[in-house]
PDB file of C-alpha atoms and ligand atoms in Angstrom:
ATOM      1  CA  MET J   9     -11.606  -8.008   2.819  1.00  0.00           C
ATOM      2  CA  ASN J  10     -11.996  -7.079   6.491  1.00  0.00           C
ATOM      3  CA  ALA J  11     -12.776  -3.475   7.426  1.00  0.00           C
ATOM      4  CA  SER J  12      -9.660  -1.337   7.934  1.00  0.00           C
ATOM      5  CA  PRO J  13      -9.297  -0.530  11.674  1.00  0.00           C
ATOM      6  CA  ILE J  14      -9.974   2.826  13.347  1.00  0.00           C
ATOM      7  CA  SER J  15      -7.081   4.201  15.482  1.00  0.00           C
ATOM      8  CA  LYS J  16      -7.075   7.090  17.936  1.00  0.00           C
ATOM      9  CA  ILE J  17      -4.211   9.593  17.964  1.00  0.00           C
ATOM     10  CA  SER J  18      -3.401  12.795  19.786  1.00  0.00           C
ATOM     11  CA  LEU J  19      -2.178  15.837  17.861  1.00  0.00           C
ATOM     12  CA  GLU J  20      -1.112  18.772  20.009  1.00  0.00           C
ATOM     13  CA  GLY J  21      -3.455  17.774  22.818  1.00  0.00           C
ATOM     14  CA  ARG J  22      -6.481  17.126  20.610  1.00  0.00           C
ATOM     15  CA  ASP J  23      -7.736  13.601  19.964  1.00  0.00           C
ATOM     16  CA  PHE J  24      -8.542  12.426  16.455  1.00  0.00           C
ATOM     17  CA  PHE J  25      -9.763   9.131  15.070  1.00  0.00           C
ATOM     18  CA  VAL J  26      -8.090   7.754  11.920  1.00  0.00           C
ATOM     19  CA  LYS J  27      -9.611   5.229   9.533  1.00  0.00           C
ATOM     20  CA  ARG J  28      -6.566   3.160   8.605  1.00  0.00           C
ATOM     21  CA  ASP J  29      -7.069   2.743   4.864  1.00  0.00           C
ATOM     22  CA  ASP J  30      -3.269   3.050   4.602  1.00  0.00           C
ATOM     23  CA  LEU J  31      -3.024  -0.515   5.949  1.00  0.00           C
ATOM     24  CA  ILE J  32      -5.104  -2.155   3.208  1.00  0.00           C
ATOM     25  CA  ASP J  33      -2.221  -3.055   0.841  1.00  0.00           C
ATOM     26  CA  PRO J  34       1.380  -1.847   0.286  1.00  0.00           C
ATOM     27  CA  HIS J  35       0.570  -0.397  -3.169  1.00  0.00           C
ATOM     28  CA  LEU J  36      -3.185  -0.317  -3.605  1.00  0.00           C
ATOM     29  CA  ALA J  37      -4.308   1.473  -0.447  1.00  0.00           C
ATOM     30  CA  GLY J  38      -5.990   4.631   0.775  1.00  0.00           C
ATOM     31  CA  ASN J  39      -8.536   6.369  -1.365  1.00  0.00           C
ATOM     32  CA  LYS J  40      -7.136   4.792  -4.548  1.00  0.00           C
ATOM     33  CA  TYR J  41      -8.224   1.418  -3.195  1.00  0.00           C
ATOM     34  CA  ARG J  42     -11.721   2.857  -2.631  1.00  0.00           C
ATOM     35  CA  LYS J  43     -11.808   4.588  -6.013  1.00  0.00           C
ATOM     36  CA  PHE J  44     -10.655   1.487  -7.888  1.00  0.00           C
ATOM     37  CA  TYR J  45     -12.878  -0.843  -5.881  1.00  0.00           C
ATOM     38  CA  THR J  46     -15.200  -1.467  -8.833  1.00  0.00           C
ATOM     39  CA  LEU J  47     -12.247  -2.323 -11.101  1.00  0.00           C
ATOM     40  CA  LEU J  48     -10.823  -4.596  -8.402  1.00  0.00           C
ATOM     41  CA  GLN J  49     -14.166  -6.467  -8.300  1.00  0.00           C
ATOM     42  CA  THR J  50     -14.207  -6.780 -12.103  1.00  0.00           C
ATOM     43  CA  PRO J  51     -13.508 -10.343 -13.346  1.00  0.00           C
ATOM     44  CA  LYS J  52     -10.072 -10.774 -14.956  1.00  0.00           C
ATOM     45  CA  GLU J  53     -11.598 -11.859 -18.254  1.00  0.00           C
ATOM     46  CA  LYS J  54     -13.382  -8.558 -18.754  1.00  0.00           C
ATOM     47  CA  PHE J  55     -10.239  -6.651 -19.850  1.00  0.00           C
ATOM     48  CA  THR J  56      -6.755  -7.295 -21.164  1.00  0.00           C
ATOM     49  CA  LYS J  57      -5.429  -3.778 -20.945  1.00  0.00           C
ATOM     50  CA  ILE J  58      -5.739  -0.603 -18.856  1.00  0.00           C
ATOM     51  CA  ILE J  59      -4.614   2.764 -20.213  1.00  0.00           C
ATOM     52  CA  SER J  60      -4.061   5.840 -18.058  1.00  0.00           C
ATOM     53  CA  TYR J  61      -2.021   9.039 -17.988  1.00  0.00           C
ATOM     54  CA  GLY J  62      -0.879  11.800 -15.641  1.00  0.00           C
ATOM     55  CA  GLY J  63       2.020  12.625 -13.306  1.00  0.00           C
ATOM     56  CA  THR J  64       5.105  10.434 -13.048  1.00  0.00           C
ATOM     57  CA  GLN J  65       4.965  10.128  -9.254  1.00  0.00           C
ATOM     58  CA  SER J  66       1.190   9.817  -9.032  1.00  0.00           C
ATOM     59  CA  ASN J  67      -0.350   7.618  -6.343  1.00  0.00           C
ATOM     60  CA  ALA J  68      -3.092   6.631  -8.793  1.00  0.00           C
ATOM     61  CA  MET J  69      -0.445   5.336 -11.225  1.00  0.00           C
ATOM     62  CA  LEU J  70       1.054   3.052  -8.580  1.00  0.00           C
ATOM     63  CA  ALA J  71      -2.396   1.843  -7.501  1.00  0.00           C
ATOM     64  CA  ILE J  72      -3.339   0.962 -11.096  1.00  0.00           C
ATOM     65  CA  ALA J  73       0.020  -0.773 -11.629  1.00  0.00           C
ATOM     66  CA  SER J  74      -0.641  -2.941  -8.581  1.00  0.00           C
ATOM     67  CA  LEU J  75      -4.221  -3.650  -9.649  1.00  0.00           C
ATOM     68  CA  CYS J  76      -3.079  -4.677 -13.148  1.00  0.00           C
ATOM     69  CA  GLN J  77      -0.426  -6.977 -11.721  1.00  0.00           C
ATOM     70  CA  LYS J  78      -3.072  -8.717  -9.578  1.00  0.00           C
ATOM     71  CA  LYS J  79      -5.411  -9.023 -12.579  1.00  0.00           C
ATOM     72  CA  GLU J  80      -2.686  -9.881 -15.131  1.00  0.00           C
ATOM     73  CA  TRP J  81      -3.788  -6.923 -17.240  1.00  0.00           C
ATOM     74  CA  GLU J  82      -1.350  -4.950 -19.358  1.00  0.00           C
ATOM     75  CA  PHE J  83      -0.892  -1.388 -18.054  1.00  0.00           C
ATOM     76  CA  ILE J  84       0.111   1.433 -20.404  1.00  0.00           C
ATOM     77  CA  TYR J  85       0.785   4.810 -18.781  1.00  0.00           C
ATOM     78  CA  TYR J  86       1.368   8.039 -20.730  1.00  0.00           C
ATOM     79  CA  THR J  87       3.133  11.096 -19.317  1.00  0.00           C
ATOM     80  CA  LYS J  88       4.940  14.185 -20.534  1.00  0.00           C
ATOM     81  CA  PRO J  89       8.715  13.621 -20.948  1.00  0.00           C
ATOM     82  CA  LEU J  90      10.583  12.872 -17.721  1.00  0.00           C
ATOM     83  CA  SER J  91      12.939  15.522 -16.362  1.00  0.00           C
ATOM     84  CA  ALA J  92      16.604  14.575 -15.871  1.00  0.00           C
ATOM     85  CA  ALA J  93      16.048  14.483 -12.093  1.00  0.00           C
ATOM     86  CA  GLN J  94      13.056  12.168 -12.453  1.00  0.00           C
ATOM     87  CA  ARG J  95      15.024   9.852 -14.720  1.00  0.00           C
ATOM     88  CA  GLU J  96      17.754   9.493 -12.091  1.00  0.00           C
ATOM     89  CA  ASN J  97      15.368   9.146  -9.165  1.00  0.00           C
ATOM     90  CA  THR J  98      15.048   5.505  -8.234  1.00  0.00           C
ATOM     91  CA  ALA J  99      12.901   6.125  -5.145  1.00  0.00           C
ATOM     92  CA  GLY J 100       9.154   6.493  -5.016  1.00  0.00           C
ATOM     93  CA  ASN J 101       6.089   5.544  -6.980  1.00  0.00           C
ATOM     94  CA  TYR J 102       7.550   5.623 -10.495  1.00  0.00           C
ATOM     95  CA  SER J 103      10.187   2.955  -9.997  1.00  0.00           C
ATOM     96  CA  GLU J 104       7.772   0.843  -7.921  1.00  0.00           C
ATOM     97  CA  ALA J 105       5.174   0.992 -10.695  1.00  0.00           C
ATOM     98  CA  LEU J 106       7.764  -0.047 -13.312  1.00  0.00           C
ATOM     99  CA  ALA J 107       8.727  -2.966 -11.095  1.00  0.00           C
ATOM    100  CA  LEU J 108       5.049  -4.019 -11.035  1.00  0.00           C
ATOM    101  CA  GLY J 109       5.064  -4.206 -14.852  1.00  0.00           C
ATOM    102  CA  MET J 110       3.832  -0.766 -15.940  1.00  0.00           C
ATOM    103  CA  LYS J 111       4.721   0.198 -19.512  1.00  0.00           C
ATOM    104  CA  HIS J 112       5.585   3.874 -19.538  1.00  0.00           C
ATOM    105  CA  ILE J 113       5.361   5.980 -22.689  1.00  0.00           C
ATOM    106  CA  GLU J 114       6.509   9.597 -22.828  1.00  0.00           C
ATOM    107  CA  ILE J 115       4.604  11.966 -25.090  1.00  0.00           C
ATOM    108  CA  GLU J 116       6.262  15.113 -26.350  1.00  0.00           C
ATOM    109  CA  GLU J 117       5.105  18.205 -24.457  1.00  0.00           C
ATOM    110  CA  SER J 118       3.652  19.956 -27.535  1.00  0.00           C
ATOM    111  CA  LEU J 119       1.587  16.905 -28.518  1.00  0.00           C
ATOM    112  CA  TYR J 120       0.483  15.841 -25.040  1.00  0.00           C
ATOM    113  CA  ARG J 121      -2.907  17.590 -24.806  1.00  0.00           C
ATOM    114  CA  ASP J 122      -4.144  16.429 -28.189  1.00  0.00           C
ATOM    115  CA  PHE J 123      -2.797  12.956 -27.620  1.00  0.00           C
ATOM    116  CA  ILE J 124      -4.656  12.568 -24.319  1.00  0.00           C
ATOM    117  CA  SER J 125      -7.935  13.892 -25.693  1.00  0.00           C
ATOM    118  CA  SER J 126      -7.754  11.337 -28.512  1.00  0.00           C
ATOM    119  CA  LEU J 127      -6.883   8.361 -26.261  1.00  0.00           C
ATOM    120  CA  GLY J 128     -10.305   6.907 -26.973  1.00  0.00           C
ATOM    121  CA  VAL J 129      -9.182   5.820 -30.446  1.00  0.00           C
ATOM    122  CA  LEU J 130      -6.722   3.365 -28.857  1.00  0.00           C
ATOM    123  CA  LYS J 131      -9.585   1.682 -27.067  1.00  0.00           C
ATOM    124  CA  ASP J 132     -11.185  -1.599 -28.012  1.00  0.00           C
ATOM    125  CA  GLU J 133     -13.686  -3.636 -25.995  1.00  0.00           C
ATOM    126  CA  ASN J 134     -10.914  -5.259 -23.948  1.00  0.00           C
ATOM    127  CA  THR J 135      -9.378  -1.962 -22.908  1.00  0.00           C
ATOM    128  CA  PHE J 136     -10.416   0.335 -20.072  1.00  0.00           C
ATOM    129  CA  ILE J 137      -9.236   3.932 -19.847  1.00  0.00           C
ATOM    130  CA  VAL J 138      -8.769   5.429 -16.373  1.00  0.00           C
ATOM    131  CA  GLU J 139      -8.979   9.226 -16.444  1.00  0.00           C
ATOM    132  CA  GLN J 140      -6.303  11.186 -14.571  1.00  0.00           C
ATOM    133  CA  GLY J 141      -6.450  10.585 -10.813  1.00  0.00           C
ATOM    134  CA  GLY J 142      -9.250   8.074 -11.264  1.00  0.00           C
ATOM    135  CA  ALA J 143     -12.021  10.693 -11.243  1.00  0.00           C
ATOM    136  CA  VAL J 144     -14.591   8.253 -12.507  1.00  0.00           C
ATOM    137  CA  GLU J 145     -18.222   7.609 -11.737  1.00  0.00           C
ATOM    138  CA  GLU J 146     -17.167   4.019 -10.899  1.00  0.00           C
ATOM    139  CA  ALA J 147     -15.497   5.402  -7.766  1.00  0.00           C
ATOM    140  CA  LYS J 148     -18.916   5.791  -6.169  1.00  0.00           C
ATOM    141  CA  ARG J 149     -19.356   2.152  -5.197  1.00  0.00           C
ATOM    142  CA  GLY J 150     -16.043   1.948  -3.310  1.00  0.00           C
ATOM    143  CA  LEU J 151     -16.946   4.978  -1.215  1.00  0.00           C
ATOM    144  CA  GLU J 152     -20.338   3.468  -0.386  1.00  0.00           C
ATOM    145  CA  VAL J 153     -18.468   0.431   0.916  1.00  0.00           C
ATOM    146  CA  LEU J 154     -16.270   2.745   3.033  1.00  0.00           C
ATOM    147  CA  ALA J 155     -19.363   4.507   4.427  1.00  0.00           C
ATOM    148  CA  GLN J 156     -20.933   1.180   5.351  1.00  0.00           C
ATOM    149  CA  GLU J 157     -17.728   0.030   7.108  1.00  0.00           C
ATOM    150  CA  ILE J 158     -17.730   3.221   9.187  1.00  0.00           C
ATOM    151  CA  ARG J 159     -21.392   2.742  10.195  1.00  0.00           C
ATOM    152  CA  GLU J 160     -20.757  -0.826  11.257  1.00  0.00           C
ATOM    153  CA  GLN J 161     -17.662   0.135  13.266  1.00  0.00           C
ATOM    154  CA  VAL J 162     -19.574   2.917  15.058  1.00  0.00           C
ATOM    155  CA  ALA J 163     -22.416   0.513  15.857  1.00  0.00           C
ATOM    156  CA  VAL J 164     -20.121  -1.941  17.663  1.00  0.00           C
ATOM    157  CA  ASP J 165     -17.882   0.515  19.559  1.00  0.00           C
ATOM    158  CA  LYS J 166     -19.324   3.217  21.830  1.00  0.00           C
ATOM    159  CA  ASN J 167     -15.951   4.972  21.942  1.00  0.00           C
ATOM    160  CA  HIS J 168     -16.207   6.004  18.301  1.00  0.00           C
ATOM    161  CA  THR J 169     -17.747   9.342  19.170  1.00  0.00           C
ATOM    162  CA  PHE J 170     -16.715  11.434  16.140  1.00  0.00           C
ATOM    163  CA  LYS J 171     -19.223  13.879  14.692  1.00  0.00           C
ATOM    164  CA  ALA J 172     -17.469  14.539  11.392  1.00  0.00           C
ATOM    165  CA  VAL J 173     -15.151  12.858   8.901  1.00  0.00           C
ATOM    166  CA  ALA J 174     -12.366  14.442   6.856  1.00  0.00           C
ATOM    167  CA  THR J 175     -10.375  13.639   3.735  1.00  0.00           C
ATOM    168  CA  PRO J 176      -8.153  15.856   1.526  1.00  0.00           C
ATOM    169  CA  SER J 177      -9.015  16.635  -2.103  1.00  0.00           C
ATOM    170  CA  GLY J 178      -7.233  16.544  -5.424  1.00  0.00           C
ATOM    171  CA  THR J 179     -10.030  16.069  -7.952  1.00  0.00           C
ATOM    172  CA  GLY J 180     -12.546  15.952  -5.067  1.00  0.00           C
ATOM    173  CA  THR J 181     -13.997  12.622  -6.228  1.00  0.00           C
ATOM    174  CA  THR J 182     -13.319  10.919  -2.893  1.00  0.00           C
ATOM    175  CA  ALA J 183     -14.744  13.673  -0.673  1.00  0.00           C
ATOM    176  CA  LEU J 184     -17.791  14.149  -2.892  1.00  0.00           C
ATOM    177  CA  PHE J 185     -18.814  10.497  -3.080  1.00  0.00           C
ATOM    178  CA  LEU J 186     -18.021   9.978   0.603  1.00  0.00           C
ATOM    179  CA  ALA J 187     -20.297  12.889   1.568  1.00  0.00           C
ATOM    180  CA  LEU J 188     -23.070  11.455  -0.614  1.00  0.00           C
ATOM    181  CA  ALA J 189     -22.667   8.045   0.992  1.00  0.00           C
ATOM    182  CA  LEU J 190     -22.532   9.418   4.585  1.00  0.00           C
ATOM    183  CA  PRO J 191     -25.333  12.005   4.819  1.00  0.00           C
ATOM    184  CA  GLU J 192     -25.507  11.614   8.627  1.00  0.00           C
ATOM    185  CA  TYR J 193     -21.988  13.120   9.088  1.00  0.00           C
ATOM    186  CA  ARG J 194     -20.376  16.427   8.252  1.00  0.00           C
ATOM    187  CA  VAL J 195     -17.621  15.745   5.726  1.00  0.00           C
ATOM    188  CA  TYR J 196     -14.667  18.140   5.673  1.00  0.00           C
ATOM    189  CA  THR J 197     -12.221  18.495   2.826  1.00  0.00           C
ATOM    190  CA  THR J 198      -9.733  21.073   1.567  1.00  0.00           C
ATOM    191  CA  PRO J 199      -8.304  21.690  -1.911  1.00  0.00           C
ATOM    192  CA  CYS J 200      -4.680  20.513  -2.235  1.00  0.00           C
ATOM    193  CA  VAL J 201      -4.579  21.065  -6.010  1.00  0.00           C
ATOM    194  CA  GLY J 202      -5.856  24.497  -7.098  1.00  0.00           C
ATOM    195  CA  ASN J 203      -8.264  26.644  -5.072  1.00  0.00           C
ATOM    196  CA  VAL J 204     -11.800  26.257  -3.713  1.00  0.00           C
ATOM    197  CA  THR J 205     -13.379  27.446  -6.984  1.00  0.00           C
ATOM    198  CA  TYR J 206     -11.448  24.870  -9.014  1.00  0.00           C
ATOM    199  CA  LEU J 207     -12.412  22.111  -6.575  1.00  0.00           C
ATOM    200  CA  LYS J 208     -16.099  23.024  -6.719  1.00  0.00           C
ATOM    201  CA  GLU J 209     -15.957  22.964 -10.544  1.00  0.00           C
ATOM    202  CA  GLN J 210     -14.379  19.505 -10.507  1.00  0.00           C
ATOM    203  CA  MET J 211     -17.026  18.219  -8.110  1.00  0.00           C
ATOM    204  CA  THR J 212     -19.973  19.812  -9.897  1.00  0.00           C
ATOM    205  CA  ALA J 213     -18.858  18.084 -13.119  1.00  0.00           C
ATOM    206  CA  LEU J 214     -19.616  14.778 -11.342  1.00  0.00           C
ATOM    207  CA  CYS J 215     -22.798  15.734  -9.467  1.00  0.00           C
ATOM    208  CA  GLU J 216     -24.404  18.363  -7.230  1.00  0.00           C
ATOM    209  CA  ILE J 217     -22.409  19.119  -4.062  1.00  0.00           C
ATOM    210  CA  PRO J 218     -24.369  17.783  -1.053  1.00  0.00           C
ATOM    211  CA  GLN J 219     -25.234  19.952   2.000  1.00  0.00           C
ATOM    212  CA  ASN J 220     -23.096  17.938   4.412  1.00  0.00           C
ATOM    213  CA  LEU J 221     -19.840  18.566   2.474  1.00  0.00           C
ATOM    214  CA  PHE J 222     -17.767  21.459   3.844  1.00  0.00           C
ATOM    215  CA  ILE J 223     -14.774  22.747   1.890  1.00  0.00           C
ATOM    216  CA  LEU J 224     -12.243  24.390   4.225  1.00  0.00           C
ATOM    217  CA  GLU J 225     -10.247  27.125   2.558  1.00  0.00           C
ATOM    218  CA  PRO J 226      -6.503  26.965   3.341  1.00  0.00           C
ATOM    219  CA  THR J 227      -5.396  29.944   5.454  1.00  0.00           C
ATOM    220  CA  ARG J 228      -2.510  30.564   3.066  1.00  0.00           C
ATOM    221  CA  LYS J 229      -1.897  29.701  -0.548  1.00  0.00           C
ATOM    222  CA  TYR J 230      -0.089  26.417  -1.176  1.00  0.00           C
ATOM    223  CA  HIS J 231       1.081  25.123  -4.535  1.00  0.00           C
ATOM    224  CA  PHE J 232       0.604  21.429  -5.123  1.00  0.00           C
ATOM    225  CA  ALA J 233       3.665  19.242  -4.475  1.00  0.00           C
ATOM    226  CA  LYS J 234       5.831  22.112  -3.226  1.00  0.00           C
ATOM    227  CA  PRO J 235       7.643  21.609   0.094  1.00  0.00           C
ATOM    228  CA  TYR J 236       6.420  23.820   2.985  1.00  0.00           C
ATOM    229  CA  ARG J 237       7.996  23.904   6.422  1.00  0.00           C
ATOM    230  CA  GLU J 238       4.653  23.719   8.272  1.00  0.00           C
ATOM    231  CA  PHE J 239       3.681  20.693   6.166  1.00  0.00           C
ATOM    232  CA  TYR J 240       6.763  18.823   7.305  1.00  0.00           C
ATOM    233  CA  GLN J 241       6.181  19.881  10.910  1.00  0.00           C
ATOM    234  CA  VAL J 242       2.650  18.468  11.032  1.00  0.00           C
ATOM    235  CA  TYR J 243       3.856  15.337   9.183  1.00  0.00           C
ATOM    236  CA  GLU J 244       6.497  14.789  11.889  1.00  0.00           C
ATOM    237  CA  LYS J 245       4.057  15.396  14.760  1.00  0.00           C
ATOM    238  CA  LEU J 246       1.646  12.864  13.283  1.00  0.00           C
ATOM    239  CA  LEU J 247       4.490  10.401  12.849  1.00  0.00           C
ATOM    240  CA  GLU J 248       5.367  10.860  16.540  1.00  0.00           C
ATOM    241  CA  SER J 249       1.734  10.079  17.397  1.00  0.00           C
ATOM    242  CA  GLY J 250       2.208   6.804  15.571  1.00  0.00           C
ATOM    243  CA  ILE J 251       0.887   7.184  12.015  1.00  0.00           C
ATOM    244  CA  GLU J 252       2.699   8.136   8.814  1.00  0.00           C
ATOM    245  CA  PHE J 253       0.687  10.247   6.368  1.00  0.00           C
ATOM    246  CA  ASP J 254       1.534  11.385   2.849  1.00  0.00           C
ATOM    247  CA  LEU J 255       3.390  14.677   2.298  1.00  0.00           C
ATOM    248  CA  LEU J 256       1.284  15.915  -0.639  1.00  0.00           C
ATOM    249  CA  TYR J 257      -2.311  15.995   0.569  1.00  0.00           C
ATOM    250  CA  ALA J 258      -2.516  15.159   4.268  1.00  0.00           C
ATOM    251  CA  PRO J 259      -0.599  18.152   5.729  1.00  0.00           C
ATOM    252  CA  GLY J 260      -2.990  20.719   4.236  1.00  0.00           C
ATOM    253  CA  MET J 261      -6.004  18.798   5.534  1.00  0.00           C
ATOM    254  CA  TRP J 262      -4.546  18.443   9.040  1.00  0.00           C
ATOM    255  CA  LEU J 263      -3.667  22.148   9.229  1.00  0.00           C
ATOM    256  CA  ALA J 264      -7.176  23.119   8.118  1.00  0.00           C
ATOM    257  CA  LEU J 265      -8.745  20.767  10.684  1.00  0.00           C
ATOM    258  CA  GLN J 266      -6.586  22.187  13.462  1.00  0.00           C
ATOM    259  CA  GLU J 267      -7.300  25.776  12.488  1.00  0.00           C
ATOM    260  CA  GLN J 268     -10.940  25.596  11.475  1.00  0.00           C
ATOM    261  CA  THR J 269     -12.727  22.777  13.321  1.00  0.00           C
ATOM    262  CA  LYS J 270     -13.394  21.899  16.966  1.00  0.00           C
ATOM    263  CA  GLU J 271     -15.532  18.761  17.067  1.00  0.00           C
ATOM    264  CA  SER J 272     -14.330  15.166  17.177  1.00  0.00           C
ATOM    265  CA  VAL J 273     -13.204  14.100  13.691  1.00  0.00           C
ATOM    266  CA  LEU J 274     -12.529  10.786  11.940  1.00  0.00           C
ATOM    267  CA  TYR J 275      -9.716  11.363   9.422  1.00  0.00           C
ATOM    268  CA  ILE J 276      -9.910   8.952   6.484  1.00  0.00           C
ATOM    269  CA  HIS J 277      -6.280   8.054   5.750  1.00  0.00           C
ATOM    270  CA  SER J 278      -6.043   8.511   1.987  1.00  0.00           C
ATOM    271  CA  GLY J 279      -2.803   6.503   1.572  1.00  0.00           C
ATOM    272  CA  GLY J 280       0.044   7.769  -0.590  1.00  0.00           C
ATOM    273  CA  VAL J 281       2.799   7.021   1.935  1.00  0.00           C
ATOM    274  CA  SER J 282       4.801   5.246  -0.811  1.00  0.00           C
ATOM    275  CA  GLY J 283       5.245   8.632  -2.498  1.00  0.00           C
ATOM    276  CA  ASN J 284       7.032  10.067   0.538  1.00  0.00           C
ATOM    277  CA  ALA J 285      10.447   8.725  -0.504  1.00  0.00           C
ATOM    278  CA  SER J 286      10.598  11.057  -3.517  1.00  0.00           C
ATOM    279  CA  MET J 287       8.994  13.986  -1.630  1.00  0.00           C
ATOM    280  CA  LYS J 288      11.465  13.668   1.233  1.00  0.00           C
ATOM    281  CA  GLU J 289      14.379  14.105  -1.170  1.00  0.00           C
ATOM    282  CA  ARG J 290      12.848  17.413  -2.199  1.00  0.00           C
ATOM    283  CA  TYR J 291      12.265  18.447   1.431  1.00  0.00           C
ATOM    284  CA  PHE J 292      15.837  17.515   2.192  1.00  0.00           C
ATOM    285  CA  LYS J 293      17.173  19.692  -0.618  1.00  0.00           C
ATOM    286  CA  LYS J 294      15.031  22.657   0.345  1.00  0.00           C
ATOM    287  CA  PHE J 295      15.134  22.634   4.154  1.00  0.00           C
ATOM    288  CA  LYS J 296      17.964  20.204   4.959  1.00  0.00           C
ATOM    289  CA  VAL J 297      15.608  18.196   7.154  1.00  0.00           C
ATOM    290  CA  ALA J 298      16.838  14.694   7.979  1.00  0.00           C
ATOM    291  CA  ASN J 299      15.848  11.991   5.471  1.00  0.00           C
TER     292      ASN J 299
HETATM  293  C1  PLP K  19      -5.268  10.858  -4.951  1.00  0.00           C
HETATM  294  C2  PLP K  19      -5.117  11.293  -3.535  1.00  0.00           C
HETATM  295  C3  PLP K  19      -5.971  12.243  -2.950  1.00  0.00           C
HETATM  296  C4  PLP K  19      -7.012  12.997  -3.742  1.00  0.00           C
HETATM  297  O1  PLP K  19      -8.129  12.227  -4.097  1.00  0.00           O
HETATM  298  P1  PLP K  19      -9.285  12.854  -5.009  1.00  0.00           P
HETATM  299  O2  PLP K  19     -10.321  11.807  -5.057  1.00  0.00           O
HETATM  300  O3  PLP K  19      -8.674  13.110  -6.375  1.00  0.00           O
HETATM  301  O4  PLP K  19      -9.736  14.123  -4.393  1.00  0.00           O
HETATM  302  C5  PLP K  19      -5.824  12.523  -1.601  1.00  0.00           C
HETATM  303  N1  PLP K  19      -4.848  11.941  -0.856  1.00  0.00           N
HETATM  304  C6  PLP K  19      -3.975  11.057  -1.394  1.00  0.00           C
HETATM  305  C7  PLP K  19      -2.895  10.506  -0.541  1.00  0.00           C
HETATM  306  C8  PLP K  19      -4.080  10.708  -2.746  1.00  0.00           C
HETATM  307  O5  PLP K  19      -3.212   9.836  -3.279  1.00  0.00           O
END
């Protein structure tokens, strides 16, 4: 695959560079493409089945569904029971993943934890289990490839003058492995799920946090996947500048960059735009913004 391009945008008078990982593929794009790079390179014959679990609108779920369709692997995905609203919702990642062939199994709330921790018993040598959000050591290779692409693009274009890169965190796998692979840059991230302490715990479980990784603390407390007016505002401004970002992770990262950094930054687009259809319905209900 060719390197994803680097675009330049202006946000409230400040220029930013954006690494367009959103353009890689309609379903398997952004950081999920990077995190599942190793699986994507795995020969078809190696597995017959992938098992994973997590949220019903997860970007990782859709990425795995797309990967399994390309590889002709069976994809089994476990979640807690769907809410009535989710069952009716035909927009967003869930219905797209079903259309790509995902088999969805709901596990009763009271059994869910134990069921997930015993998933290993379902595994044989032809099955691969992807932990929630794809927080796997295998993600490392894909982020090394991203780092190398960035280096090569900087080498051939003098206008790529950024001094830092940025990407938002859920589990922190992407930001951590990117910082390890790009020691010559400052890497900014911010926690979008939980707080700074939780994010550091998640990262430390994978490896030591490198010196060039800077975790920006949000200036106010945000709960994951809740609609916030300032999130929608920055989403719309970015859209006006020409690029659509996701509504779950990107707004928090952009606000933190605007508030807490000054230098020229390359924002790594982490994908997830396909999840905006279901998020917009929630924004519409809460704030009556146009959808
Ligand atoms: C999954 C995801 C993230 C978080 O990635 P982690 O590696 O878990 O930190 C960020 N942005 C988008 C759009 C995502 O889908």
